[in-house]
Each structure stands twice: as C-alpha cells, then as structure tokens.
C-alpha cells in the first residue's frame, strides 16, 4: 500500500465491474428494449380506440391487435428475464472475484492495521457489504435502466406528438427534484453514522454472544446487557432520525410526481380545441403521461440504497489498496542465522510502544525476554515475525534487513507461536500440516511429541483425524497451544519465537517441552517470551524489558545479582510458586 488516500467509491465500483462490463452492458441494453415493449400495449390500445371510432372491420382489427398485445407481453417478460439472467451471472462472478481478492489482501494487510477492526466490523465488510453489491449489480442495474428508459421513451413520444405536451408532462420534475434535494441535505453524514452504528451493533452482538459463559460465571449479565442496550438505543435513535427526516420529503416528492395530470389534461384539451391534437392522441397522451413519472419513485428509492452500497464500497476500498509483497531474489543466509534489532521504535497509532530498542539473538542459542505487562514483549514478537513493521530502525537476520526479504522467505526463516492459538475447522492433522503440507505422518508426530501434544492426541478416539472447530472448541487452552507450537515446529524455520506460547500449560508439561525442544532442535535460534521465569534459568541470554526499553541483558545469575527489576520479578514469582494455605487461613475460613 503506497498511498493512504483511497479513490472515490464510484471509481472502485467501476473497477470491480470492469471484467464483467460486457454482460452488464448487454443486460441494460436488453432492459431498454424490454422497456420499449412495455409501452407497446398502450400504443395498441390507442390503435384499438382509433379502430372503434372508425367503425370499419372492428372485429378483425381488434383480434389482430389482441394478438400483437400477447406478443408484446411475452416479449417484455422474456427480455426482462434475459436481462436479469445476464445481470445475475455478472453479479455472482464479481462477488466471487471480490471475495477471493479480499481473502488475498487480508493476508497482505499488516496485523496492526487489521487490529483496528473488531470481528463484527470485519464480518460486516466481508459479508454484508460485499453481498450488497449483488443487489446493485443483479437487480438495481436492470431496475434503474427500466425506470429511466420508460419515462425517456414516453417523453420522446410526447415530444413527437407536440412539444407543449412534453413540457406539461415534465413540468413537476424540477420542483420534485428540488424538494428531494432539500429534504435529503445532510443525509450523507447520517447514513455514515448509521453504517457505523450497524458495524458497532454487529461487533457488540458478537462480543455479547461469545462472552455469555464469562458473564454467567461472574454474574455480569446485567452490566453486559446494559452495554448492549446502549448500542441498540443509539442504533434506534439514528433509525428514527433518518425516518423523521425522509418521510416528509418523500411524501411531497410522491405527490408532486403524481400531479402532472393537472398539467397534461388542460394542455391537451387546449391543443384539441386549437386543432393541433386529435382526441385519440389526447387519450394516449393522458394514459402515457400520467404514469410516465411513477418509475422515478423507484429511482429515488434505489438512490438511497445505492448510497448505502457506496458506503460499503468505501469501507471495502482500504482492503483493496493493499498490494502483494515484493518478489525479491532469495538472500543467502546461514543455516542458523542470528537476529539483531538496531534502534527499533514502534507505535500503535499515536501510542509509542518501543523506544530505540537494540539487542541481538545469538545464532543457535536460547534467548528469553521478560518484563512486566505492557513492556512491549509481544510487539517484539510481531515485528520479528513480520506481522508489523517498525517506524524506525532495522531488524536483521544474519546481517540482512528483514525488509529486503519477501514474505515467503521471511516465513521460511521465522516462525511465531503465541498464546492465542487459532485452529481452523478440520482435522488435527490438517491443522498441524498447515505449516508444511508435504510433511509425512512421522514428521508430524515428531513435532507433536516435542510440543507434548502426541499423548493427548493419540488418546482421542480418532487420534490425529479428530475434527476440531473454530478456535479448537473441543480442546482446552493448553492443548490448543501445544497444537500451535507443533505447527510452528513443522515449519522447520531456523528462528522460532514463542510468545508466552506455554502460558496455559502446567509446570511439568512446560519443563518437559523445553527439554524436548533443546534435544530435538539444538541449532534453532530461539526467542522465548517467558510466562514463568523458572523455565529460563538455563537460557543463554535473558533480556529484561520495561516500558518499551531494554533495561538489562545477561544470564539468569548475573541479572539476579545486578538488575533490580529482574530480581523483583523473580522474587514475585518465587513467592507465588511457594505460597500455600496455612493453618491459620484454614481456621479463618472455617475449614477443620
């Protein structure tokens, strides 16, 4: 993404329709012809009146006109059906292409940028906003063309009859348009607020439903419902405001467009009196003229829907602006590269997180990173994993800047496992092989054994073929984390980052994992963001972080001797690990 500005929604929409412009042009062209056939029955009725007034061969003439009437109706419905077929085929092709494109660009977008969207907002953009395009392409394109072509053909016919009749039929249009513009002034901002409220409501609803177990556990149903009620009230208020603003204008608009009979009839009677118009012509003009503006009701209604669709396109546009990563020539790196952070600074929006951070991860060694919550440890993991880019400074692998590597090479060099372990819907084997689809079963089981996952997977009735749902709902937090670690190990990257990836594991499992990891992968460059400090006593290097800065670095014993922050963290955990309920606490609690 090279520019923070985005093109207009119309330009984006036309770009989306570019590949299907042929079928769409054919659809609107067929619609225009169908609109002409829709007016043909009025002409045939006019011919019937002329025939009856002439009194010659009335029966044969009416029978012939009835046949043409049937042909006109069949042709009209057939042409409209064909137009809708073309527009629907184009719509579904555009939707399929757009969803595939969005899926690709979601991968290209930085994680820090995506985190600015809630899950409800992303769902609304990818599902609802994209689905709205189907309405515009498949339905509105045909309906708008029909609603505009009909009045245009009638106006041209009235102009052919007498230009004064055409002016009389269209006399109310400027006033109706001015009224609509007056009442719709400022509605763009209201529609924007409405769409924002819909996104907020979607996100709040998703959060409310997901957190029902937590709310019940902590008796927070009332508080959470109040938050949900607040969002619903805001949504209702915006809907009410939009309705109150649009109903008066819409009422005046519909009355004015239906009032052209008061201009057509007097003008037509005067023209008949002047001998400039015949009585059958006047009847036809009244039949066509009084109904010619009614299709504009649909145009006005569709205009508000199109405004909403363009709002959705405006929200989709930032995702389409992300470009694919550069394809660079693979850099020559050592089999076990070292890592260096050189004067790295990073901020989320306007909130600084890392300040001029510099350190090195020795190749083939275990480096632990510790510090209080909010010190910036997870941000370091995101930067090294390529999930975000620093605003200042350079991250190097074996002396080569991370920015000079393409995405494929970076992913092959650095794997990241976090405490947020996401499992896709499918089998455990499919989830594990996500990092290395060509891995055989023996390799998968080896990685699972190191991650301490093989035992519990083998104990499942279907073993590695056990199906799991989104977020691994059938597995515990610790089991999901072990699957995520095994998946990272299968990537077989020389640099492995564990961002509190064993936070949910018990102490015995955690110790067994680190022992197996060291034995099975002795040459990996490891960065462990530690949850429990006792697991890093044997680390080759410990980095102590606080407030986005490196406070100290060294081995465990050295830091205990000289670093006050590390000593305080170690003491706090030691007290927590050794704490038990004493006799006095039991007596106070009434336990005997």
mmCIF file of C-alpha atoms in Angstrom, residues 282-492:
data_model
loop_
_atom_site.group_PDB
_atom_site.id
_atom_site.type_symbol
_atom_site.label_atom_id
_atom_site.label_comp_id
_atom_site.label_asym_id
_atom_site.label_seq_id
_atom_site.Cartn_x
_atom_site.Cartn_y
_atom_site.Cartn_z
ATOM 1 C CA UNK A 282 -55.062 13.186 -26.282
ATOM 2 C CA UNK A 283 -56.295 9.929 -24.738
ATOM 3 C CA UNK A 284 -52.966 8.237 -25.493
ATOM 4 C CA UNK A 285 -51.037 11.228 -24.123
ATOM 5 C CA UNK A 286 -53.046 11.145 -20.886
ATOM 6 C CA UNK A 287 -52.569 7.370 -20.500
ATOM 7 C CA UNK A 288 -48.832 7.573 -21.046
ATOM 8 C CA UNK A 289 -48.181 10.915 -19.383
ATOM 9 C CA UNK A 290 -49.941 10.295 -16.087
ATOM 10 C CA UNK A 291 -47.895 7.177 -15.433
ATOM 11 C CA UNK A 292 -44.608 8.199 -17.030
ATOM 12 C CA UNK A 293 -43.081 9.609 -13.819
ATOM 13 C CA UNK A 294 -44.060 6.777 -11.483
ATOM 14 C CA UNK A 295 -40.894 4.773 -12.314
ATOM 15 C CA UNK A 296 -38.938 7.698 -10.862
ATOM 16 C CA UNK A 297 -40.267 6.634 -7.433
ATOM 17 C CA UNK A 298 -38.174 3.516 -7.833
ATOM 18 C CA UNK A 299 -35.165 5.580 -8.935
ATOM 19 C CA UNK A 300 -35.465 7.734 -5.809
ATOM 20 C CA UNK A 301 -35.791 4.670 -3.599
ATOM 21 C CA UNK A 302 -32.870 2.976 -5.302
ATOM 22 C CA UNK A 303 -30.745 6.107 -4.908
ATOM 23 C CA UNK A 304 -30.820 5.742 -1.117
ATOM 24 C CA UNK A 305 -29.931 2.062 -1.424
ATOM 25 C CA UNK A 306 -27.117 2.905 -3.835
ATOM 26 C CA UNK A 307 -25.850 5.434 -1.285
ATOM 27 C CA UNK A 308 -25.639 2.621 1.269
ATOM 28 C CA UNK A 309 -23.911 0.374 -1.274
ATOM 29 C CA UNK A 310 -21.345 3.089 -1.995
ATOM 30 C CA UNK A 311 -20.772 3.375 1.749
ATOM 31 C CA UNK A 312 -19.958 -0.337 1.756
ATOM 32 C CA UNK A 313 -17.619 0.125 -1.218
ATOM 33 C CA UNK A 314 -15.921 2.944 0.700
ATOM 34 C CA UNK A 315 -15.283 0.525 3.574
ATOM 35 C CA UNK A 316 -14.045 -2.198 1.207
ATOM 36 C CA UNK A 317 -11.650 0.156 -0.624
ATOM 37 C CA UNK A 318 -8.906 0.262 2.076
ATOM 38 C CA UNK A 319 -8.615 -3.532 1.918
ATOM 39 C CA UNK A 320 -8.260 -3.471 -1.871
ATOM 40 C CA UNK A 321 -5.466 -0.887 -1.577
ATOM 41 C CA UNK A 322 -3.013 -3.368 -0.039
ATOM 42 C CA UNK A 323 -0.588 -4.617 -2.666
ATOM 43 C CA UNK A 324 1.157 -8.012 -2.724
ATOM 44 C CA UNK A 325 4.595 -8.270 -1.146
ATOM 45 C CA UNK A 326 7.579 -7.684 -3.377
ATOM 46 C CA UNK A 327 9.066 -10.754 -5.006
ATOM 47 C CA UNK A 328 12.773 -10.430 -4.334
ATOM 48 C CA UNK A 329 15.621 -12.774 -5.095
ATOM 49 C CA UNK A 330 16.256 -15.088 -2.127
ATOM 50 C CA UNK A 331 19.029 -13.816 0.112
ATOM 51 C CA UNK A 332 21.867 -16.138 1.100
ATOM 52 C CA UNK A 333 21.654 -16.741 4.843
ATOM 53 C CA UNK A 334 23.437 -19.016 7.257
ATOM 54 C CA UNK A 335 21.697 -22.257 8.195
ATOM 55 C CA UNK A 336 21.245 -20.863 11.719
ATOM 56 C CA UNK A 337 21.051 -17.085 11.402
ATOM 57 C CA UNK A 338 21.437 -14.630 14.224
ATOM 58 C CA UNK A 339 18.959 -11.807 14.764
ATOM 59 C CA UNK A 340 19.640 -8.175 15.587
ATOM 60 C CA UNK A 341 17.319 -5.293 16.465
ATOM 61 C CA UNK A 342 19.004 -1.982 15.658
ATOM 62 C CA UNK A 343 17.437 1.192 17.180
ATOM 63 C CA UNK A 344 13.864 -0.074 16.723
ATOM 64 C CA UNK A 345 10.979 2.282 17.539
ATOM 65 C CA UNK A 346 7.337 1.363 17.095
ATOM 66 C CA UNK A 347 3.951 2.883 17.970
ATOM 67 C CA UNK A 348 0.341 1.726 17.718
ATOM 68 C CA UNK A 349 -1.383 4.749 16.178
ATOM 69 C CA UNK A 350 -0.030 7.581 18.359
ATOM 70 C CA UNK A 351 0.932 5.417 21.350
ATOM 71 C CA UNK A 352 4.685 4.645 21.488
ATOM 72 C CA UNK A 353 5.440 1.041 22.451
ATOM 73 C CA UNK A 354 9.142 0.519 21.688
ATOM 74 C CA UNK A 355 11.819 3.195 22.089
ATOM 75 C CA UNK A 356 15.206 2.921 20.331
ATOM 76 C CA UNK A 357 15.412 -0.808 21.122
ATOM 77 C CA UNK A 358 18.640 -2.641 20.246
ATOM 78 C CA UNK A 359 19.697 -6.216 21.049
ATOM 79 C CA UNK A 360 20.979 -9.401 19.417
ATOM 80 C CA UNK A 361 19.812 -13.012 19.422
ATOM 81 C CA UNK A 362 22.922 -15.213 19.089
ATOM 82 C CA UNK A 363 22.541 -17.921 16.407
ATOM 83 C CA UNK A 364 21.597 -21.332 17.741
ATOM 84 C CA UNK A 365 21.058 -20.007 21.269
ATOM 85 C CA UNK A 366 18.058 -19.626 23.576
ATOM 86 C CA UNK A 367 17.230 -16.022 24.428
ATOM 87 C CA UNK A 368 14.483 -15.278 26.926
ATOM 88 C CA UNK A 369 12.638 -11.972 27.157
ATOM 89 C CA UNK A 370 10.965 -10.969 30.421
ATOM 90 C CA UNK A 371 9.316 -7.886 31.802
ATOM 91 C CA UNK A 372 6.097 -6.569 33.304
ATOM 92 C CA UNK A 373 2.860 -6.439 31.338
ATOM 93 C CA UNK A 374 2.914 -3.715 28.701
ATOM 94 C CA UNK A 375 6.699 -3.745 28.342
ATOM 95 C CA UNK A 376 6.454 -4.381 24.571
ATOM 96 C CA UNK A 377 7.473 -8.052 24.535
ATOM 97 C CA UNK A 378 4.668 -9.240 22.239
ATOM 98 C CA UNK A 379 5.332 -6.307 19.926
ATOM 99 C CA UNK A 380 8.906 -7.566 19.521
ATOM 100 C CA UNK A 381 7.480 -10.970 18.516
ATOM 101 C CA UNK A 382 5.131 -9.346 15.983
ATOM 102 C CA UNK A 383 7.961 -7.323 14.447
ATOM 103 C CA UNK A 384 10.298 -10.303 14.167
ATOM 104 C CA UNK A 385 7.508 -12.424 12.696
ATOM 105 C CA UNK A 386 6.830 -9.789 10.028
ATOM 106 C CA UNK A 387 3.326 -9.107 11.358
ATOM 107 C CA UNK A 388 4.178 -5.407 11.715
ATOM 108 C CA UNK A 389 6.921 -3.058 10.573
ATOM 109 C CA UNK A 390 8.884 -0.672 12.779
ATOM 110 C CA UNK A 391 8.600 3.060 12.190
ATOM 111 C CA UNK A 392 12.328 3.453 12.823
ATOM 112 C CA UNK A 393 15.319 1.140 12.900
ATOM 113 C CA UNK A 394 16.221 -2.120 11.193
ATOM 114 C CA UNK A 395 15.694 -5.785 12.049
ATOM 115 C CA UNK A 396 18.378 -8.023 10.547
ATOM 116 C CA UNK A 397 18.691 -11.765 10.070
ATOM 117 C CA UNK A 398 22.307 -12.782 9.620
ATOM 118 C CA UNK A 399 23.097 -9.149 8.771
ATOM 119 C CA UNK A 400 20.383 -8.881 6.093
ATOM 120 C CA UNK A 401 17.486 -6.466 6.671
ATOM 121 C CA UNK A 402 14.129 -8.162 7.203
ATOM 122 C CA UNK A 403 12.594 -5.593 4.822
ATOM 123 C CA UNK A 404 14.685 -6.938 1.933
ATOM 124 C CA UNK A 405 13.207 -10.442 2.262
ATOM 125 C CA UNK A 406 9.988 -11.378 0.533
ATOM 126 C CA UNK A 407 7.102 -12.829 2.535
ATOM 127 C CA UNK A 408 7.813 -16.420 1.533
ATOM 128 C CA UNK A 409 11.462 -16.266 2.580
ATOM 129 C CA UNK A 410 10.669 -14.465 5.829
ATOM 130 C CA UNK A 411 8.046 -17.082 6.699
ATOM 131 C CA UNK A 412 10.550 -19.857 5.962
ATOM 132 C CA UNK A 413 13.086 -18.259 8.329
ATOM 133 C CA UNK A 414 10.933 -17.159 11.279
ATOM 134 C CA UNK A 415 8.027 -18.987 12.939
ATOM 135 C CA UNK A 416 5.925 -17.464 15.705
ATOM 136 C CA UNK A 417 3.710 -19.301 18.197
ATOM 137 C CA UNK A 418 1.574 -17.199 20.539
ATOM 138 C CA UNK A 419 -0.781 -17.895 23.420
ATOM 139 C CA UNK A 420 -3.704 -17.073 21.081
ATOM 140 C CA UNK A 421 -3.791 -20.438 19.306
ATOM 141 C CA UNK A 422 -6.280 -20.463 16.428
ATOM 142 C CA UNK A 423 -7.376 -23.778 14.963
ATOM 143 C CA UNK A 424 -9.220 -23.995 11.663
ATOM 144 C CA UNK A 425 -12.252 -26.164 11.118
ATOM 145 C CA UNK A 426 -10.914 -29.565 10.086
ATOM 146 C CA UNK A 427 -8.866 -32.439 11.488
ATOM 147 C CA UNK A 428 -5.923 -32.065 13.843
ATOM 148 C CA UNK A 429 -3.667 -33.471 11.122
ATOM 149 C CA UNK A 430 -4.852 -30.784 8.685
ATOM 150 C CA UNK A 431 -4.244 -28.078 11.284
ATOM 151 C CA UNK A 432 -0.757 -29.380 12.034
ATOM 152 C CA UNK A 433 0.241 -29.701 8.371
ATOM 153 C CA UNK A 434 -0.818 -26.134 7.656
ATOM 154 C CA UNK A 435 2.813 -25.027 8.122
ATOM 155 C CA UNK A 436 4.207 -27.864 5.995
ATOM 156 C CA UNK A 437 1.621 -29.561 3.739
ATOM 157 C CA UNK A 438 4.179 -32.060 2.392
ATOM 158 C CA UNK A 439 5.163 -33.342 5.867
ATOM 159 C CA UNK A 440 4.656 -37.087 6.365
ATOM 160 C CA UNK A 441 2.953 -38.595 9.404
ATOM 161 C CA UNK A 442 6.234 -39.467 11.137
ATOM 162 C CA UNK A 443 7.420 -35.849 10.913
ATOM 163 C CA UNK A 444 4.097 -34.568 12.229
ATOM 164 C CA UNK A 445 4.181 -36.969 15.170
ATOM 165 C CA UNK A 446 7.775 -35.984 15.978
ATOM 166 C CA UNK A 447 6.797 -32.296 16.184
ATOM 167 C CA UNK A 448 3.746 -33.195 18.275
ATOM 168 C CA UNK A 449 5.900 -35.220 20.686
ATOM 169 C CA UNK A 450 8.266 -32.286 21.201
ATOM 170 C CA UNK A 451 5.272 -29.992 21.789
ATOM 171 C CA UNK A 452 3.897 -32.507 24.330
ATOM 172 C CA UNK A 453 0.801 -32.983 22.169
ATOM 173 C CA UNK A 454 1.229 -36.525 20.842
ATOM 174 C CA UNK A 455 -0.012 -38.205 24.032
ATOM 175 C CA UNK A 456 -3.351 -36.405 24.282
ATOM 176 C CA UNK A 457 -3.933 -36.569 20.511
ATOM 177 C CA UNK A 458 -3.315 -40.325 20.454
ATOM 178 C CA UNK A 459 -5.741 -40.729 23.359
ATOM 179 C CA UNK A 460 -8.577 -39.211 21.322
ATOM 180 C CA UNK A 461 -10.946 -41.765 19.711
ATOM 181 C CA UNK A 462 -9.975 -40.689 16.184
ATOM 182 C CA UNK A 463 -6.425 -39.609 17.016
ATOM 183 C CA UNK A 464 -4.924 -37.215 14.510
ATOM 184 C CA UNK A 465 -8.089 -37.458 12.396
ATOM 185 C CA UNK A 466 -10.176 -35.860 15.158
ATOM 186 C CA UNK A 467 -12.119 -32.908 13.795
ATOM 187 C CA UNK A 468 -11.993 -29.592 15.635
ATOM 188 C CA UNK A 469 -13.997 -26.441 15.125
ATOM 189 C CA UNK A 470 -13.163 -22.802 15.053
ATOM 190 C CA UNK A 471 -10.704 -21.935 17.839
ATOM 191 C CA UNK A 472 -10.461 -25.611 18.713
ATOM 192 C CA UNK A 473 -13.627 -25.599 20.799
ATOM 193 C CA UNK A 474 -13.185 -29.273 21.686
ATOM 194 C CA UNK A 475 -9.715 -28.710 23.149
ATOM 195 C CA UNK A 476 -8.511 -26.985 26.296
ATOM 196 C CA UNK A 477 -6.411 -23.839 26.164
ATOM 197 C CA UNK A 478 -3.218 -25.754 26.901
ATOM 198 C CA UNK A 479 -3.993 -28.374 24.253
ATOM 199 C CA UNK A 480 -4.632 -25.708 21.624
ATOM 200 C CA UNK A 481 -1.323 -24.068 22.490
ATOM 201 C CA UNK A 482 0.549 -27.350 22.097
ATOM 202 C CA UNK A 483 -1.017 -27.831 18.657
ATOM 203 C CA UNK A 484 0.104 -24.306 17.705
ATOM 204 C CA UNK A 485 3.665 -25.000 18.911
ATOM 205 C CA UNK A 486 3.821 -28.266 16.962
ATOM 206 C CA UNK A 487 2.596 -26.406 13.886
ATOM 207 C CA UNK A 488 5.374 -23.819 14.326
ATOM 208 C CA UNK A 489 7.952 -26.596 14.715
ATOM 209 C CA UNK A 490 6.756 -28.245 11.494
ATOM 210 C CA UNK A 491 7.580 -25.047 9.620
ATOM 211 C CA UNK A 492 11.206 -26.029 10.342
#
